[in-house]
PDB file of C-alpha atoms in Angstrom:
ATOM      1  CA  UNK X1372     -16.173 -29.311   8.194  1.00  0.00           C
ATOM      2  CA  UNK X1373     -18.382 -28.832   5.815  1.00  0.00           C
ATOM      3  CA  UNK X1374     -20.859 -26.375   7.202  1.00  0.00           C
ATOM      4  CA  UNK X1375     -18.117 -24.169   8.278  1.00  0.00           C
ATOM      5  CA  UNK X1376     -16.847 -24.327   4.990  1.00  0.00           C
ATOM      6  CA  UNK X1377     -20.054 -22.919   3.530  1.00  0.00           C
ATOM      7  CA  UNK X1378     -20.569 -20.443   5.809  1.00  0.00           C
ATOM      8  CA  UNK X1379     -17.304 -18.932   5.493  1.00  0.00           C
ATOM      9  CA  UNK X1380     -17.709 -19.073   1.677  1.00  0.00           C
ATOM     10  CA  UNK X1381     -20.731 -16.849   2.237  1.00  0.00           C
ATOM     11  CA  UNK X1382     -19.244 -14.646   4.608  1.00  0.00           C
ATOM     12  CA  UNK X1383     -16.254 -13.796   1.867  1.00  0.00           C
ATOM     13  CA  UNK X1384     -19.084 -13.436  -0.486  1.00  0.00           C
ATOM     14  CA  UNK X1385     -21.105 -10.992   1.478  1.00  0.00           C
ATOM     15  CA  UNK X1386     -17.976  -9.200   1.865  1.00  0.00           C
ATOM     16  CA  UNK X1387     -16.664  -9.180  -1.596  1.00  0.00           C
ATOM     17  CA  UNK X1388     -20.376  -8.049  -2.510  1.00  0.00           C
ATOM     18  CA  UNK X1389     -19.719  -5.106   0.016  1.00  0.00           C
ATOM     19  CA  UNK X1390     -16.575  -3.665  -1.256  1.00  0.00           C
ATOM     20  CA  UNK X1391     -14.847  -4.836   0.579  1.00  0.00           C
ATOM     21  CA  UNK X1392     -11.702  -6.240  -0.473  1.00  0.00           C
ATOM     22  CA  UNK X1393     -10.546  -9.282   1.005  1.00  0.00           C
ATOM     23  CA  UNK X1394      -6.705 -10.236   2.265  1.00  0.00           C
ATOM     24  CA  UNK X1395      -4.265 -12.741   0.000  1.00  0.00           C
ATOM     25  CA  UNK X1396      -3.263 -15.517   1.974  1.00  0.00           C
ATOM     26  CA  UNK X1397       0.292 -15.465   1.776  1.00  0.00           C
ATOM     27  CA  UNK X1398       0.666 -18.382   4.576  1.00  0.00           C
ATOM     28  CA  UNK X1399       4.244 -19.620   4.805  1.00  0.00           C
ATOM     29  CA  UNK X1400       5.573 -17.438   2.328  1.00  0.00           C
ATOM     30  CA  UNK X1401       4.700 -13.916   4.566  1.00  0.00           C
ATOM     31  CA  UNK X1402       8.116 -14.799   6.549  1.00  0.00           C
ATOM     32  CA  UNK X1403       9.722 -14.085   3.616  1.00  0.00           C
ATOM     33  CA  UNK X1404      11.073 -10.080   2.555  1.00  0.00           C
ATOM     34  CA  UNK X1405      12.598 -11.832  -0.514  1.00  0.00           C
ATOM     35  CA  UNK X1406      11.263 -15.306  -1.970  1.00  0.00           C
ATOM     36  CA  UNK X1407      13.386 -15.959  -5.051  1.00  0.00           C
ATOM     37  CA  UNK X1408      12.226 -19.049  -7.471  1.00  0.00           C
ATOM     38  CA  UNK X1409      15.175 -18.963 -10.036  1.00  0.00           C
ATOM     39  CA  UNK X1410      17.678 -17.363  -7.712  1.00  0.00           C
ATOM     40  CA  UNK X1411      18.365 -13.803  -6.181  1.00  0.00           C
ATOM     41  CA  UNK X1412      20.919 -10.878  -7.781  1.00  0.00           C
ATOM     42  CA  UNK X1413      21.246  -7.608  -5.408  1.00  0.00           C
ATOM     43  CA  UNK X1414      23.078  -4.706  -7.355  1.00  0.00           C
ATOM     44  CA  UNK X1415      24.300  -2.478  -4.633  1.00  0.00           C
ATOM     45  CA  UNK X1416      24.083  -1.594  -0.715  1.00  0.00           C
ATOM     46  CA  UNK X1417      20.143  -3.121   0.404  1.00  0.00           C
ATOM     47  CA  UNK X1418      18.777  -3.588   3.356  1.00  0.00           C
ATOM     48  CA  UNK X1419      16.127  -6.174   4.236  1.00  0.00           C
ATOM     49  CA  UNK X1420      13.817  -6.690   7.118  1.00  0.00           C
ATOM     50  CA  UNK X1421      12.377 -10.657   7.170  1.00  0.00           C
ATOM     51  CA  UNK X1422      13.343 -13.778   5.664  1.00  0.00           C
ATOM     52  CA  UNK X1423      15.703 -14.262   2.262  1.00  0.00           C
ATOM     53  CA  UNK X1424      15.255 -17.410   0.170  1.00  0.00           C
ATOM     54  CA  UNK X1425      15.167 -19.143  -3.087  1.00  0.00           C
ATOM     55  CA  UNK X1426      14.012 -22.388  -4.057  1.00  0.00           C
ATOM     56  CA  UNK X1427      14.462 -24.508  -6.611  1.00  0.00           C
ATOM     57  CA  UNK X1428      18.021 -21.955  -7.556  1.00  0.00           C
ATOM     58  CA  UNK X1429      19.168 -20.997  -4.002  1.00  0.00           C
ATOM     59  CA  UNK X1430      21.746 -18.810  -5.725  1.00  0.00           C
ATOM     60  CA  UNK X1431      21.466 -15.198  -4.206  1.00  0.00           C
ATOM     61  CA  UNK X1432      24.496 -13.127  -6.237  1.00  0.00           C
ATOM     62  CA  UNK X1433      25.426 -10.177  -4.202  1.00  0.00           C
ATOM     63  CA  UNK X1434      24.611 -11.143  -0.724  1.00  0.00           C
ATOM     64  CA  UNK X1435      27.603  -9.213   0.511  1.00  0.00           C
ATOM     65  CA  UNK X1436      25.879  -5.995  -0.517  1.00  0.00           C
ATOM     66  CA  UNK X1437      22.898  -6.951   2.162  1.00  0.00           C
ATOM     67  CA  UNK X1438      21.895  -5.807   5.965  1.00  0.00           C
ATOM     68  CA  UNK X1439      19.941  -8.659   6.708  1.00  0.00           C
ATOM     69  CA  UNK X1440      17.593  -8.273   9.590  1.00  0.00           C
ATOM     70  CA  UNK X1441      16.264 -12.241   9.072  1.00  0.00           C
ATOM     71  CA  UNK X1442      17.292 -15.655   7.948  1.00  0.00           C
ATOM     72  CA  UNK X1443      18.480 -16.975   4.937  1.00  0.00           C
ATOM     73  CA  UNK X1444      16.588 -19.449   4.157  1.00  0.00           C
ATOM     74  CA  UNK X1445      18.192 -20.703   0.276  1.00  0.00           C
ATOM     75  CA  UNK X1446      17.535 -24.193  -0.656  1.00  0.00           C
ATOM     76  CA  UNK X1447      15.764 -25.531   2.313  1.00  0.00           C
ATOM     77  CA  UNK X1448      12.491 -27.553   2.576  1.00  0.00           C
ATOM     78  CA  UNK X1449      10.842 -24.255   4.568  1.00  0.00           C
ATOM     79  CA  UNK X1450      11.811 -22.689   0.976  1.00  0.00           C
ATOM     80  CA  UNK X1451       9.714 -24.787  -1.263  1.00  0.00           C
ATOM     81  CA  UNK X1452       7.053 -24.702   1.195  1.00  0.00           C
ATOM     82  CA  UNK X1453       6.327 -20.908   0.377  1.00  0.00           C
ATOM     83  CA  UNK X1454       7.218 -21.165  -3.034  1.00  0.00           C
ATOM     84  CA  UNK X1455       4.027 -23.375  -3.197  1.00  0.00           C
ATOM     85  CA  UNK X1456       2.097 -21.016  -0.904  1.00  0.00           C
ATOM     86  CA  UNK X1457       3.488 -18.238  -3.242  1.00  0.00           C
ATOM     87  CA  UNK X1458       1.888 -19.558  -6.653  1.00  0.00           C
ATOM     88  CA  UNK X1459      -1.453 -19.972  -4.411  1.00  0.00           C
ATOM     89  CA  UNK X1460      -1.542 -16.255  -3.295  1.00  0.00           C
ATOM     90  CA  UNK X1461      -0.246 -15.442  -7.023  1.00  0.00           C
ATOM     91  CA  UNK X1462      -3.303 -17.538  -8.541  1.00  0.00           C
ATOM     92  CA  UNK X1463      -5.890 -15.781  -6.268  1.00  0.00           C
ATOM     93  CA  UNK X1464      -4.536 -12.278  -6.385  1.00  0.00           C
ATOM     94  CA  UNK X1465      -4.417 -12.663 -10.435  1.00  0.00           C
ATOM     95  CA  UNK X1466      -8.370 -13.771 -10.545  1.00  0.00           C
ATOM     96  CA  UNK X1467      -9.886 -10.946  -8.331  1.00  0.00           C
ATOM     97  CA  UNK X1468     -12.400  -8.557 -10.421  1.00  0.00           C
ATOM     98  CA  UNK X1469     -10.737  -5.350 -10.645  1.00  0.00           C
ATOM     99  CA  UNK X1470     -12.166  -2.066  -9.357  1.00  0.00           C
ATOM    100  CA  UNK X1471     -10.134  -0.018 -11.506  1.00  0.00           C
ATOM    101  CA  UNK X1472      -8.618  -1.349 -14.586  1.00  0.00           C
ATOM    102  CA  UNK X1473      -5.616   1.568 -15.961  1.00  0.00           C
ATOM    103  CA  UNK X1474      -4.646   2.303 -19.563  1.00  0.00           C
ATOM    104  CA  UNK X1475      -1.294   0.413 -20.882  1.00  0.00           C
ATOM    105  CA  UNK X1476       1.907   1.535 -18.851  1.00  0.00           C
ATOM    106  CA  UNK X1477       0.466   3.527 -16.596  1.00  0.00           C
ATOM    107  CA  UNK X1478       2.364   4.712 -13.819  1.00  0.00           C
ATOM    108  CA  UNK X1479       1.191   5.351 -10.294  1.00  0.00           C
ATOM    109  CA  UNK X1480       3.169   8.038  -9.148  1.00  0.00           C
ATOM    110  CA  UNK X1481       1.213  11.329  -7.575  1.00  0.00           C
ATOM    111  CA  UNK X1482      -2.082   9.343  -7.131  1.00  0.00           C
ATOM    112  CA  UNK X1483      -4.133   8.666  -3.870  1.00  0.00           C
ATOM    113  CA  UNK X1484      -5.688   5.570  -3.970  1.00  0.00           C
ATOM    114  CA  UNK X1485      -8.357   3.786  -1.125  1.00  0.00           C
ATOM    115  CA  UNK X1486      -8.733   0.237  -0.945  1.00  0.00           C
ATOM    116  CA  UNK X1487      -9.494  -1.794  -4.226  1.00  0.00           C
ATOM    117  CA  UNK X1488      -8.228  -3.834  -7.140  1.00  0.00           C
ATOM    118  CA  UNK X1489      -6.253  -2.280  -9.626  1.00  0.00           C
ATOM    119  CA  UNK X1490      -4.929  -3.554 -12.910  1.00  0.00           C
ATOM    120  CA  UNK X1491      -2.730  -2.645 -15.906  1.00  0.00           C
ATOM    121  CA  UNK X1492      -2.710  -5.111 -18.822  1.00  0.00           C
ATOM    122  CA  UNK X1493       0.642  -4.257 -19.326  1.00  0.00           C
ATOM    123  CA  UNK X1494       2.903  -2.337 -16.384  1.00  0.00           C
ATOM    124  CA  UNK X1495       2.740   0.013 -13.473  1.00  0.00           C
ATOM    125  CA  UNK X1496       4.765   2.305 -12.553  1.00  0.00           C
ATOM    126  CA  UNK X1497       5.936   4.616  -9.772  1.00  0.00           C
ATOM    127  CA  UNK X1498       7.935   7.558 -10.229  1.00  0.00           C
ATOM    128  CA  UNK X1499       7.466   9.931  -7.104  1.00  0.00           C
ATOM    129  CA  UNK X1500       5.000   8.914  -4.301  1.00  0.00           C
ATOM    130  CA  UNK X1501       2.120   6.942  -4.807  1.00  0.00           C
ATOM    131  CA  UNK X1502      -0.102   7.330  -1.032  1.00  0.00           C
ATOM    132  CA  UNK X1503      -2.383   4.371  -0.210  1.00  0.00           C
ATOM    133  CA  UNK X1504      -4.721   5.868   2.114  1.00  0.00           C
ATOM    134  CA  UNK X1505      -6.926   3.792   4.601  1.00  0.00           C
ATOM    135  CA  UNK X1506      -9.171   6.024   5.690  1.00  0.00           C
ATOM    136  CA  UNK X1507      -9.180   4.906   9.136  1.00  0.00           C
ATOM    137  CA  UNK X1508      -9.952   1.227   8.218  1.00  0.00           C
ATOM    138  CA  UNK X1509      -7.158  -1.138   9.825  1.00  0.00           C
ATOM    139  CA  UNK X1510      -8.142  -4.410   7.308  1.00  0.00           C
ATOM    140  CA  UNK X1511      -8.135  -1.948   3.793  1.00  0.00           C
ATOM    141  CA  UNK X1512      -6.297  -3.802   1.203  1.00  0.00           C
ATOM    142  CA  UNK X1513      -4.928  -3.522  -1.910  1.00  0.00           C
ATOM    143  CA  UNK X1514      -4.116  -5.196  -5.394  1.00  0.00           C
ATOM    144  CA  UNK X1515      -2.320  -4.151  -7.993  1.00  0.00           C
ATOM    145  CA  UNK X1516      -2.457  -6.314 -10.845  1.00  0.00           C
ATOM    146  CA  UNK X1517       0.435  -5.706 -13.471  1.00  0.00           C
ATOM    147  CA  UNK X1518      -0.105  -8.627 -16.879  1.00  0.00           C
ATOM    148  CA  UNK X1519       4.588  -7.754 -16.817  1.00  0.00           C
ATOM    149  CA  UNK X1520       6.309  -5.664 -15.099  1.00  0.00           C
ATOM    150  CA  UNK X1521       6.540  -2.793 -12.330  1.00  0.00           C
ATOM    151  CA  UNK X1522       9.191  -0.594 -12.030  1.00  0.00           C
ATOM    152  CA  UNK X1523       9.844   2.247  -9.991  1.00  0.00           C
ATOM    153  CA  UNK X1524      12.094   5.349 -10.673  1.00  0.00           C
ATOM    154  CA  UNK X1525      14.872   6.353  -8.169  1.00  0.00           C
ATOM    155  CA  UNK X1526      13.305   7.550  -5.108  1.00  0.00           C
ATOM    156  CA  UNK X1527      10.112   6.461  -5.639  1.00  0.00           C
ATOM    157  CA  UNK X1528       7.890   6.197  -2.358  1.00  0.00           C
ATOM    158  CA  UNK X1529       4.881   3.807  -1.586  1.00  0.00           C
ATOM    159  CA  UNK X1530       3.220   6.662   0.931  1.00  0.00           C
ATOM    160  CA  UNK X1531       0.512   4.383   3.817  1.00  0.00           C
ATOM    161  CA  UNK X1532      -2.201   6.732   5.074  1.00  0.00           C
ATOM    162  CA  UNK X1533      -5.153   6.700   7.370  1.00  0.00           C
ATOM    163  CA  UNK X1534      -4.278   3.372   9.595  1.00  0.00           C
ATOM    164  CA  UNK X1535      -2.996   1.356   5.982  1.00  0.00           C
ATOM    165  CA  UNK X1536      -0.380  -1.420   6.830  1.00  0.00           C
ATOM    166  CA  UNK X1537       2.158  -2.939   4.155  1.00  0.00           C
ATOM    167  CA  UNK X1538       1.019  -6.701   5.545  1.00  0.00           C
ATOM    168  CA  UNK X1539      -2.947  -5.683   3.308  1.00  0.00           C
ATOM    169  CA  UNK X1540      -0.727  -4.437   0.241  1.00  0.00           C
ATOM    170  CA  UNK X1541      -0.260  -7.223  -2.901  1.00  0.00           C
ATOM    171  CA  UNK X1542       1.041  -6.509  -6.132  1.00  0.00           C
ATOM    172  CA  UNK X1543       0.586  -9.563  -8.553  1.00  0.00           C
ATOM    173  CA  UNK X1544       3.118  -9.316 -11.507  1.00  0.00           C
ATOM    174  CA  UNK X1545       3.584 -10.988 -14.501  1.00  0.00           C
ATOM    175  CA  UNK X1546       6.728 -11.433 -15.417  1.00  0.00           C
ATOM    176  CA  UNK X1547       9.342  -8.630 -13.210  1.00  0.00           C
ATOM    177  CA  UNK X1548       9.943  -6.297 -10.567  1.00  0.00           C
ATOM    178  CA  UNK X1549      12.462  -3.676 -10.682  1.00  0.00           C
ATOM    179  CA  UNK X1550      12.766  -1.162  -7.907  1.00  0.00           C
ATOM    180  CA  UNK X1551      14.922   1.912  -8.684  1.00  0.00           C
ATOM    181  CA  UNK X1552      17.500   2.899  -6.346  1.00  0.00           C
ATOM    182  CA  UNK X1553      16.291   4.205  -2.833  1.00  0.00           C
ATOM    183  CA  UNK X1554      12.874   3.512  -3.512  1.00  0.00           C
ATOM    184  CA  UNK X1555      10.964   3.101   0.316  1.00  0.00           C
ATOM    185  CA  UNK X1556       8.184   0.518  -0.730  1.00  0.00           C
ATOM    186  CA  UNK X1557       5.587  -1.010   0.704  1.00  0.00           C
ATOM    187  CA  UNK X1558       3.449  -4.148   0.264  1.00  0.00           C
ATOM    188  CA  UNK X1559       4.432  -8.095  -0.976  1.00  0.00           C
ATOM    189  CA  UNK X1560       5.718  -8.353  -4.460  1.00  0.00           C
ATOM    190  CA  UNK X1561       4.389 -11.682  -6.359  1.00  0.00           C
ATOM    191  CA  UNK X1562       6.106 -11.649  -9.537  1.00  0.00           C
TER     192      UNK X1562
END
């Protein structure tokens, strides 16, 4: 209990003290492609692989437009479940030390970027490709802290590199997402 407790505290320390950064635990709520809290709206033709669900509003407005490759999951019990596991994996991904802290607005488009932390006070952006690159490490991960929004222009890409995987990508937002039309992106979106 205990003992493995501690020990596991001081292996995530050793590694934190490394570089290294480590994983958000998403638990229930990595089923989901789309976790709404206050309902869903989908604007045009979207496709989306994993689960769909919102919980307390299970309103999702535009449903028609969507290829689901999942389950929707609106209203349930399984719902509120990752809505709580959500606000954990929000909580911890908003208090990790940042490696890189951008100036206000900055967007992300055209940059390379290796595992870390990153935060904007304000918003991110991405308006072309932004490449995450891995270098060959399978358990890289990234953070991208945003204090309100991050919005991507039309055709925006989220590029993975050298051996990075979506499942070690977590942007933390404050208040909204908004992902311009055609946009391929990659990583969980906790806004």
């Amino acid at each position: 209990g205990l003992a493995l407790l501690l020990v596991l505290s001081l292996l995530v320390a050793r590694q934190e003290a490394a570089g290294a950064v480590i994983i958000v635990d998403l638990d229930t709520a990595s089923d989901f492609a789309v976790l709404g809290g206050s309902a869903i709206t989908i604007t045009g033709p979207t496709t989306i692989t994993g689960d769909i669900g919102s919980f307390p509003t299970p309103t999702i407005t535009g449903f028609e437009n969507v290829t689901l490759d999942g389950v929707n999951h609106a209203g349930v019990a399984f719902t509120q479940q990752a809505q709580l596991d959500l606000a954990t994996a929000y909580t911890d991904a908003a208090g990790r030390t940042p490696t890189t802290v951008f100036g206000d607005v900055f967007d992300l488009g055209g940059l390379t970027l290796i595992s870390g932390v990153y935060r904007d006070n304000t918003s991110f952006g991405i308006t072309g490709t932004l490449t995450l690159d891995a270098a060959g490490d399978p358990n890289a991960v990234w953070i991208f802290q945003a204090g309100s929004t991050l919005i991507t222009a039309a055709g925006s890409t989220v590029n993975l590199i050298g051996g990075a995987r979506a499942s070690n990508v977590y942007w933390q937002v404050g208040s909204s997402a908004t992902l311009g039309s055609g946009t391929d992106f990659a990583g969980s979106i906790m806004a």
